[in-house]
mmCIF file of C-alpha atoms and ligand atoms in Angstrom:
data_model
loop_
_atom_site.group_PDB
_atom_site.id
_atom_site.type_symbol
_atom_site.label_atom_id
_atom_site.label_comp_id
_atom_site.label_asym_id
_atom_site.label_seq_id
_atom_site.Cartn_x
_atom_site.Cartn_y
_atom_site.Cartn_z
ATOM 1 C CA MET R 1 70.498 92.627 30.567
ATOM 2 C CA ALA R 2 68.988 95.269 31.402
ATOM 3 C CA GLY R 3 69.828 96.610 35.677
ATOM 4 C CA ASN R 4 66.405 95.865 36.416
ATOM 5 C CA THR R 5 66.779 92.027 36.346
ATOM 6 C CA VAL R 6 66.393 90.299 39.674
ATOM 7 C CA TYR R 7 67.792 86.898 40.132
ATOM 8 C CA VAL R 8 65.843 84.794 41.846
ATOM 9 C CA LEU R 9 68.136 81.845 42.757
ATOM 10 C CA ASN R 10 66.539 78.628 44.506
ATOM 11 C CA GLY R 11 68.708 75.630 46.221
ATOM 12 C CA PRO R 12 68.649 72.040 46.993
ATOM 13 C CA ASN R 13 65.631 70.016 46.733
ATOM 14 C CA LEU R 14 63.213 73.190 45.686
ATOM 15 C CA ASN R 15 63.052 71.375 42.374
ATOM 16 C CA LEU R 16 60.776 69.009 44.510
ATOM 17 C CA LEU R 17 58.205 71.764 45.941
ATOM 18 C CA GLY R 18 54.658 70.791 45.443
ATOM 19 C CA THR R 19 55.447 66.876 45.244
ATOM 20 C CA ARG R 20 55.732 66.140 48.880
ATOM 21 C CA GLU R 21 55.498 67.784 52.245
ATOM 22 C CA PRO R 22 52.517 70.209 51.063
ATOM 23 C CA GLU R 23 51.667 71.310 54.675
ATOM 24 C CA ILE R 24 55.019 73.108 55.345
ATOM 25 C CA TYR R 25 55.556 73.904 51.868
ATOM 26 C CA GLY R 26 52.350 74.088 49.650
ATOM 27 C CA SER R 27 51.242 72.891 47.061
ATOM 28 C CA ALA R 28 52.794 74.970 44.182
ATOM 29 C CA THR R 29 55.217 73.503 41.902
ATOM 30 C CA LEU R 30 58.363 75.809 41.729
ATOM 31 C CA ASP R 31 57.379 76.605 38.059
ATOM 32 C CA ASP R 32 53.905 77.514 39.307
ATOM 33 C CA ILE R 33 55.752 80.060 41.552
ATOM 34 C CA ALA R 34 58.581 80.892 38.768
ATOM 35 C CA ALA R 35 55.103 82.001 36.691
ATOM 36 C CA GLN R 36 53.424 84.161 39.345
ATOM 37 C CA ILE R 37 57.121 86.050 40.228
ATOM 38 C CA ALA R 38 57.172 86.797 36.031
ATOM 39 C CA GLU R 39 53.869 88.068 36.540
ATOM 40 C CA ARG R 40 54.521 90.167 39.435
ATOM 41 C CA ALA R 41 57.826 91.413 37.927
ATOM 42 C CA ASP R 42 56.473 92.413 34.849
ATOM 43 C CA ALA R 43 53.879 94.600 37.126
ATOM 44 C CA LEU R 44 56.691 96.248 38.751
ATOM 45 C CA GLY R 45 58.770 96.941 35.748
ATOM 46 C CA LEU R 46 61.162 94.265 36.419
ATOM 47 C CA ALA R 47 62.558 91.207 35.103
ATOM 48 C CA ALA R 48 62.888 88.053 37.052
ATOM 49 C CA ASP R 49 65.545 85.173 36.058
ATOM 50 C CA VAL R 50 64.553 82.182 38.126
ATOM 51 C CA ARG R 51 67.078 79.457 38.426
ATOM 52 C CA GLN R 52 67.263 76.532 40.852
ATOM 53 C CA SER R 53 70.459 74.113 41.555
ATOM 54 C CA ASN R 54 71.031 71.037 43.792
ATOM 55 C CA HIS R 55 74.333 72.510 43.861
ATOM 56 C CA GLU R 56 76.384 74.889 46.071
ATOM 57 C CA GLY R 57 79.096 76.196 43.599
ATOM 58 C CA HIS R 58 76.242 76.778 40.910
ATOM 59 C CA LEU R 59 74.498 79.408 43.687
ATOM 60 C CA VAL R 60 77.817 80.632 44.043
ATOM 61 C CA ASP R 61 78.660 81.202 40.208
ATOM 62 C CA TRP R 62 75.128 82.740 39.916
ATOM 63 C CA LEU R 63 75.827 85.211 43.180
ATOM 64 C CA HIS R 64 79.043 86.552 40.892
ATOM 65 C CA GLU R 65 77.541 86.487 37.880
ATOM 66 C CA ALA R 66 74.718 88.983 39.090
ATOM 67 C CA GLN R 67 77.222 90.862 40.336
ATOM 68 C CA ALA R 68 78.673 90.985 37.012
ATOM 69 C CA GLU R 69 75.792 91.586 34.959
ATOM 70 C CA GLY R 70 74.471 94.398 36.793
ATOM 71 C CA ALA R 71 71.066 92.680 38.492
ATOM 72 C CA LYS R 72 69.173 94.944 40.538
ATOM 73 C CA ALA R 73 69.052 92.195 43.242
ATOM 74 C CA VAL R 74 69.160 88.627 44.351
ATOM 75 C CA LEU R 75 65.975 86.465 45.998
ATOM 76 C CA LEU R 76 67.640 83.548 47.241
ATOM 77 C CA ASN R 77 66.424 80.936 48.757
ATOM 78 C CA ALA R 78 69.647 78.645 49.518
ATOM 79 C CA GLY R 79 67.104 75.690 50.969
ATOM 80 C CA ALA R 80 69.253 73.335 54.084
ATOM 81 C CA LEU R 81 72.583 75.098 52.727
ATOM 82 C CA THR R 82 70.918 78.256 54.314
ATOM 83 C CA HIS R 83 71.893 76.792 57.276
ATOM 84 C CA THR R 84 75.445 75.152 56.565
ATOM 85 C CA SER R 85 77.207 77.025 54.003
ATOM 86 C CA LEU R 86 79.410 79.432 54.778
ATOM 87 C CA ALA R 87 80.719 79.544 51.226
ATOM 88 C CA LEU R 88 77.282 81.255 50.086
ATOM 89 C CA TYR R 89 77.749 83.736 53.495
ATOM 90 C CA ASP R 90 81.047 84.606 51.945
ATOM 91 C CA ALA R 91 79.554 84.984 48.259
ATOM 92 C CA ILE R 92 76.985 87.217 49.741
ATOM 93 C CA ARG R 93 79.502 89.446 51.359
ATOM 94 C CA SER R 94 81.773 89.451 48.401
ATOM 95 C CA ILE R 95 79.124 91.394 45.997
ATOM 96 C CA ARG R 96 77.680 94.706 46.328
ATOM 97 C CA THR R 97 74.275 93.263 44.812
ATOM 98 C CA PRO R 98 71.824 93.172 47.499
ATOM 99 C CA VAL R 99 70.444 89.855 48.512
ATOM 100 C CA ILE R 100 67.215 89.260 49.742
ATOM 101 C CA GLU R 101 66.878 86.089 51.353
ATOM 102 C CA VAL R 102 63.500 83.935 51.399
ATOM 103 C CA HIS R 103 62.283 81.486 52.657
ATOM 104 C CA ILE R 104 58.484 79.469 52.269
ATOM 105 C CA SER R 105 58.672 78.480 55.632
ATOM 106 C CA ASN R 106 59.461 80.391 59.068
ATOM 107 C CA PRO R 107 62.896 78.002 59.986
ATOM 108 C CA HIS R 108 62.771 80.026 62.970
ATOM 109 C CA ALA R 109 59.539 77.825 64.111
ATOM 110 C CA ARG R 110 60.991 74.843 63.317
ATOM 111 C CA GLU R 111 64.151 72.570 64.363
ATOM 112 C CA ALA R 112 66.908 74.225 66.434
ATOM 113 C CA TYR R 113 69.179 73.249 63.410
ATOM 114 C CA ARG R 114 67.145 75.820 61.159
ATOM 115 C CA HIS R 115 67.551 78.634 63.157
ATOM 116 C CA LYS R 116 70.959 79.679 62.207
ATOM 117 C CA SER R 117 71.250 81.300 58.528
ATOM 118 C CA TYR R 118 74.323 81.842 57.278
ATOM 119 C CA VAL R 119 72.472 83.267 54.447
ATOM 120 C CA GLY R 120 70.519 85.928 56.645
ATOM 121 C CA MET R 121 73.918 86.864 58.583
ATOM 122 C CA ALA R 122 75.349 88.662 55.137
ATOM 123 C CA ALA R 123 71.869 89.513 53.347
ATOM 124 C CA HIS R 124 70.337 92.494 53.150
ATOM 125 C CA GLY R 125 67.107 91.726 54.664
ATOM 126 C CA THR R 126 65.045 88.467 55.368
ATOM 127 C CA ILE R 127 61.257 87.477 54.188
ATOM 128 C CA ALA R 128 60.233 83.799 55.690
ATOM 129 C CA GLY R 129 56.918 82.118 56.895
ATOM 130 C CA PHE R 130 54.380 83.419 54.379
ATOM 131 C CA GLY R 131 54.642 80.408 51.630
ATOM 132 C CA ALA R 132 55.081 81.068 48.130
ATOM 133 C CA LEU R 133 54.047 84.628 48.694
ATOM 134 C CA GLY R 134 57.152 85.437 50.407
ATOM 135 C CA TYR R 135 58.714 85.602 46.736
ATOM 136 C CA LEU R 136 56.193 88.249 45.850
ATOM 137 C CA LEU R 137 56.848 90.232 48.708
ATOM 138 C CA ALA R 138 60.571 89.903 48.192
ATOM 139 C CA LEU R 139 60.340 91.106 44.734
ATOM 140 C CA GLU R 140 58.239 94.128 46.248
ATOM 141 C CA ALA R 141 61.352 94.964 49.007
ATOM 142 C CA ALA R 142 63.721 94.302 45.762
ATOM 143 C CA ALA R 143 61.767 96.579 43.309
ATOM 144 C CA ALA R 144 61.743 99.798 46.509
ATOM 145 C CA LEU R 145 65.788 99.274 46.849
HETATM 146 O O1 CA2 W 1 61.317 77.071 53.998
HETATM 147 C C1 CA2 W 1 62.426 77.340 53.073
HETATM 148 O O2 CA2 W 1 61.985 77.690 51.905
HETATM 149 C C2 CA2 W 1 63.524 76.263 53.508
HETATM 150 O O3 CA2 W 1 64.303 76.977 52.836
HETATM 151 C C3 CA2 W 1 63.221 74.972 52.484
HETATM 152 C C4 CA2 W 1 64.476 74.067 52.635
HETATM 153 C C5 CA2 W 1 64.891 74.183 54.621
HETATM 154 O O4 CA2 W 1 66.032 73.038 54.673
HETATM 155 C C6 CA2 W 1 65.035 75.725 55.113
HETATM 156 O O5 CA2 W 1 65.303 75.070 56.227
HETATM 157 C C7 CA2 W 1 64.069 76.200 54.942
HETATM 158 C C8 CA2 W 1 63.816 72.650 52.264
HETATM 159 C C9 CA2 W 1 63.872 72.720 50.715
HETATM 160 C C10 CA2 W 1 63.243 71.084 50.696
HETATM 161 O O6 CA2 W 1 62.382 71.472 49.714
HETATM 162 C C11 CA2 W 1 61.441 70.254 49.586
HETATM 163 C C12 CA2 W 1 60.161 70.338 48.864
HETATM 164 C C13 CA2 W 1 59.295 69.735 48.614
HETATM 165 C C14 CA2 W 1 59.192 68.664 49.468
HETATM 166 C C15 CA2 W 1 60.371 68.656 50.360
HETATM 167 C C16 CA2 W 1 61.199 69.187 50.464
#
């Protein structure tokens, strides 16, 4: 893997994007978003590796893998694990690869239990509230790192 690869990691339930709650998360599916990411990555001279898992440990393993493989950056939408996972906080802190937190919605404008982010406390930066465009904005940020 070349050092221009950006891992784009998605957590629990994001495989269901486009099927429910379009007023919050939009109507694009994760496959639609992955296609947009691939196109923008190509234009930026990057390669994107888009993955999704409903299991916290997979996300931890992929963060370690990103570092081991020399990835340029990780874009991480950890879903609800954002607000609960000390394991993801520790994993992000344990790697040197920059991690950019991404959210489709703006958790700070939602329920109080979404205001705390373990991912955000360890991440290089956060992009939230711009819908699926946030992944593309985060790619631009990764390219500029
Ligand atoms: O806004 C985001 O990207 C979130 O990470 C989405 C998470 C939520 O728990 C975070 O607070 C913010 C939820 C992902 C659930 O995905 C769904 C997909 C389709 C229908 C319903 C939920």
